[in-house]
Amino acid sequence: MQIAFSTPQLRDLCENSEKAQEEWGNDAAAMLRRRLADFVAAETINDMIALNLIPIESRQNAELQLPLTTKVCLTIAPNQYDKGSFKDGIVQWQKVGRIKILKIEVCHE
């Protein structure tokens, strides 16, 4: 999959292990590196099904949350808006091949 980032600062954080460690700790930074590699290796989000992706309730089912640790989560959204990616206004994740990382934050319970 292709990965985009919601802000240049988030991109820098995701691409710089030292900054990620300072911000989120060693465990979250290490898992972030692994998950970014998983996203790049995957063709669609369906290839990531075993990673415990959690849908965030929204009108279009357009965001997923991925726990990096028990406390830190990564939030993604589709970064393509062609006909095949949506059906009746709902994201068809199995057809999404480009994602945007929206944020890294304390997980919602």
PDB file of C-alpha atoms in Angstrom:
ATOM      1  CA  MET A   1       0.000   0.000   0.000  1.00  0.00           C
ATOM      2  CA  GLN A   2       0.985   3.579  -0.422  1.00  0.00           C
ATOM      3  CA  ILE A   3       1.175   5.639   2.766  1.00  0.00           C
ATOM      4  CA  ALA A   4       0.540   9.353   3.186  1.00  0.00           C
ATOM      5  CA  PHE A   5       0.555  11.414   6.365  1.00  0.00           C
ATOM      6  CA  SER A   6      -1.887  14.043   7.604  1.00  0.00           C
ATOM      7  CA  THR A   7       0.916  16.490   8.486  1.00  0.00           C
ATOM      8  CA  PRO A   8       4.623  16.908   7.776  1.00  0.00           C
ATOM      9  CA  GLN A   9       5.251  16.671  11.535  1.00  0.00           C
ATOM     10  CA  LEU A  10       3.531  13.265  11.706  1.00  0.00           C
ATOM     11  CA  ARG A  11       5.527  12.051   8.718  1.00  0.00           C
ATOM     12  CA  ASP A  12       8.745  13.157  10.427  1.00  0.00           C
ATOM     13  CA  LEU A  13       7.734  11.401  13.644  1.00  0.00           C
ATOM     14  CA  CYS A  14       6.940   8.180  11.763  1.00  0.00           C
ATOM     15  CA  GLU A  15      10.182   8.264   9.772  1.00  0.00           C
ATOM     16  CA  ASN A  16      12.490   9.171  12.657  1.00  0.00           C
ATOM     17  CA  SER A  17      12.840   6.402  15.232  1.00  0.00           C
ATOM     18  CA  GLU A  18      14.492   8.639  17.816  1.00  0.00           C
ATOM     19  CA  LYS A  19      11.665  11.177  17.667  1.00  0.00           C
ATOM     20  CA  ALA A  20       9.067   8.418  17.898  1.00  0.00           C
ATOM     21  CA  GLN A  21      10.841   6.969  20.947  1.00  0.00           C
ATOM     22  CA  GLU A  22      10.945  10.366  22.633  1.00  0.00           C
ATOM     23  CA  GLU A  23       7.256  10.958  21.938  1.00  0.00           C
ATOM     24  CA  TRP A  24       5.749   7.506  22.559  1.00  0.00           C
ATOM     25  CA  GLY A  25       8.421   5.289  24.148  1.00  0.00           C
ATOM     26  CA  ASN A  26      10.523   2.393  22.889  1.00  0.00           C
ATOM     27  CA  ASP A  27       7.744  -0.195  22.572  1.00  0.00           C
ATOM     28  CA  ALA A  28       5.380   2.028  20.579  1.00  0.00           C
ATOM     29  CA  ALA A  29       8.218   3.292  18.337  1.00  0.00           C
ATOM     30  CA  ALA A  30       9.358  -0.260  17.579  1.00  0.00           C
ATOM     31  CA  MET A  31       5.806  -1.388  16.802  1.00  0.00           C
ATOM     32  CA  LEU A  32       5.248   1.704  14.646  1.00  0.00           C
ATOM     33  CA  ARG A  33       8.276   0.765  12.513  1.00  0.00           C
ATOM     34  CA  ARG A  34       6.946  -2.787  12.118  1.00  0.00           C
ATOM     35  CA  ARG A  35       3.431  -1.639  11.229  1.00  0.00           C
ATOM     36  CA  LEU A  36       4.670   0.886   8.669  1.00  0.00           C
ATOM     37  CA  ALA A  37       6.657  -1.927   7.020  1.00  0.00           C
ATOM     38  CA  ASP A  38       3.520  -4.121   7.109  1.00  0.00           C
ATOM     39  CA  PHE A  39       1.482  -1.403   5.399  1.00  0.00           C
ATOM     40  CA  VAL A  40       4.098  -0.967   2.668  1.00  0.00           C
ATOM     41  CA  ALA A  41       4.227  -4.739   2.068  1.00  0.00           C
ATOM     42  CA  ALA A  42       0.422  -5.126   1.917  1.00  0.00           C
ATOM     43  CA  GLU A  43      -1.585  -4.627  -1.271  1.00  0.00           C
ATOM     44  CA  THR A  44      -4.817  -3.744   0.539  1.00  0.00           C
ATOM     45  CA  ILE A  45      -6.000  -3.432   4.106  1.00  0.00           C
ATOM     46  CA  ASN A  46      -7.335  -7.003   3.885  1.00  0.00           C
ATOM     47  CA  ASP A  47      -3.723  -8.167   4.029  1.00  0.00           C
ATOM     48  CA  MET A  48      -3.595  -6.580   7.488  1.00  0.00           C
ATOM     49  CA  ILE A  49      -6.671  -8.311   8.923  1.00  0.00           C
ATOM     50  CA  ALA A  50      -4.749 -10.137  11.679  1.00  0.00           C
ATOM     51  CA  LEU A  51      -3.520  -6.857  13.174  1.00  0.00           C
ATOM     52  CA  ASN A  52      -6.609  -6.091  15.245  1.00  0.00           C
ATOM     53  CA  LEU A  53      -7.734  -3.039  13.266  1.00  0.00           C
ATOM     54  CA  ILE A  54     -10.616  -1.384  15.105  1.00  0.00           C
ATOM     55  CA  PRO A  55     -13.256   0.552  13.135  1.00  0.00           C
ATOM     56  CA  ILE A  56     -13.950   3.991  14.545  1.00  0.00           C
ATOM     57  CA  GLU A  57     -17.658   4.716  14.465  1.00  0.00           C
ATOM     58  CA  SER A  58     -18.362   7.253  11.755  1.00  0.00           C
ATOM     59  CA  ARG A  59     -20.848   7.900   9.013  1.00  0.00           C
ATOM     60  CA  GLN A  60     -18.658   6.359   6.320  1.00  0.00           C
ATOM     61  CA  ASN A  61     -16.752   3.814   8.405  1.00  0.00           C
ATOM     62  CA  ALA A  62     -13.766   5.768   7.123  1.00  0.00           C
ATOM     63  CA  GLU A  63     -11.244   5.406   9.946  1.00  0.00           C
ATOM     64  CA  LEU A  64      -9.520   2.456  11.544  1.00  0.00           C
ATOM     65  CA  GLN A  65      -7.460   2.405  14.705  1.00  0.00           C
ATOM     66  CA  LEU A  66      -4.479   0.105  15.153  1.00  0.00           C
ATOM     67  CA  PRO A  67      -3.075  -0.410  18.654  1.00  0.00           C
ATOM     68  CA  LEU A  68       0.719  -0.078  18.773  1.00  0.00           C
ATOM     69  CA  THR A  69       0.795  -0.814  22.506  1.00  0.00           C
ATOM     70  CA  THR A  70      -1.956  -1.101  25.105  1.00  0.00           C
ATOM     71  CA  LYS A  71      -1.930   2.694  25.403  1.00  0.00           C
ATOM     72  CA  VAL A  72      -0.812   4.088  22.031  1.00  0.00           C
ATOM     73  CA  CYS A  73      -2.840   3.775  18.798  1.00  0.00           C
ATOM     74  CA  LEU A  74      -2.395   4.716  15.166  1.00  0.00           C
ATOM     75  CA  THR A  75      -5.431   6.034  13.248  1.00  0.00           C
ATOM     76  CA  ILE A  76      -5.681   5.578   9.482  1.00  0.00           C
ATOM     77  CA  ALA A  77      -8.136   6.531   6.739  1.00  0.00           C
ATOM     78  CA  PRO A  78      -8.336   5.753   3.030  1.00  0.00           C
ATOM     79  CA  ASN A  79      -6.316   8.074   0.841  1.00  0.00           C
ATOM     80  CA  GLN A  80      -8.137   7.296  -2.375  1.00  0.00           C
ATOM     81  CA  TYR A  81     -11.592   8.268  -3.377  1.00  0.00           C
ATOM     82  CA  ASP A  82     -12.341   6.371  -6.552  1.00  0.00           C
ATOM     83  CA  LYS A  83     -15.601   4.536  -7.249  1.00  0.00           C
ATOM     84  CA  GLY A  84     -14.273   1.134  -6.205  1.00  0.00           C
ATOM     85  CA  SER A  85     -13.319   2.315  -2.741  1.00  0.00           C
ATOM     86  CA  PHE A  86     -16.837   3.273  -1.697  1.00  0.00           C
ATOM     87  CA  LYS A  87     -20.201   1.546  -1.963  1.00  0.00           C
ATOM     88  CA  ASP A  88     -23.279   3.483  -0.938  1.00  0.00           C
ATOM     89  CA  GLY A  89     -20.999   6.023   0.738  1.00  0.00           C
ATOM     90  CA  ILE A  90     -19.270   3.391   2.918  1.00  0.00           C
ATOM     91  CA  VAL A  91     -15.547   2.609   2.631  1.00  0.00           C
ATOM     92  CA  GLN A  92     -14.832  -0.761   1.044  1.00  0.00           C
ATOM     93  CA  TRP A  93     -11.577  -1.396   2.886  1.00  0.00           C
ATOM     94  CA  GLN A  94     -10.779  -4.530   0.883  1.00  0.00           C
ATOM     95  CA  LYS A  95     -10.300  -2.263  -2.159  1.00  0.00           C
ATOM     96  CA  VAL A  96      -8.234   0.430  -0.459  1.00  0.00           C
ATOM     97  CA  GLY A  97      -4.602   0.416  -1.580  1.00  0.00           C
ATOM     98  CA  ARG A  98      -3.621   3.898  -0.365  1.00  0.00           C
ATOM     99  CA  ILE A  99      -3.942   5.037   3.226  1.00  0.00           C
ATOM    100  CA  LYS A 100      -3.319   8.198   5.187  1.00  0.00           C
ATOM    101  CA  ILE A 101      -1.999   8.072   8.725  1.00  0.00           C
ATOM    102  CA  LEU A 102      -4.112  10.622  10.553  1.00  0.00           C
ATOM    103  CA  LYS A 103      -2.666  10.555  14.045  1.00  0.00           C
ATOM    104  CA  ILE A 104      -0.900   8.664  16.791  1.00  0.00           C
ATOM    105  CA  GLU A 105      -2.500   9.131  20.178  1.00  0.00           C
ATOM    106  CA  VAL A 106      -3.545   7.571  23.456  1.00  0.00           C
ATOM    107  CA  CYS A 107      -6.017   4.799  22.588  1.00  0.00           C
ATOM    108  CA  HIS A 108      -9.723   5.386  23.056  1.00  0.00           C
ATOM    109  CA  GLU A 109     -11.420   2.904  25.306  1.00  0.00           C
TER     110      GLU A 109
END
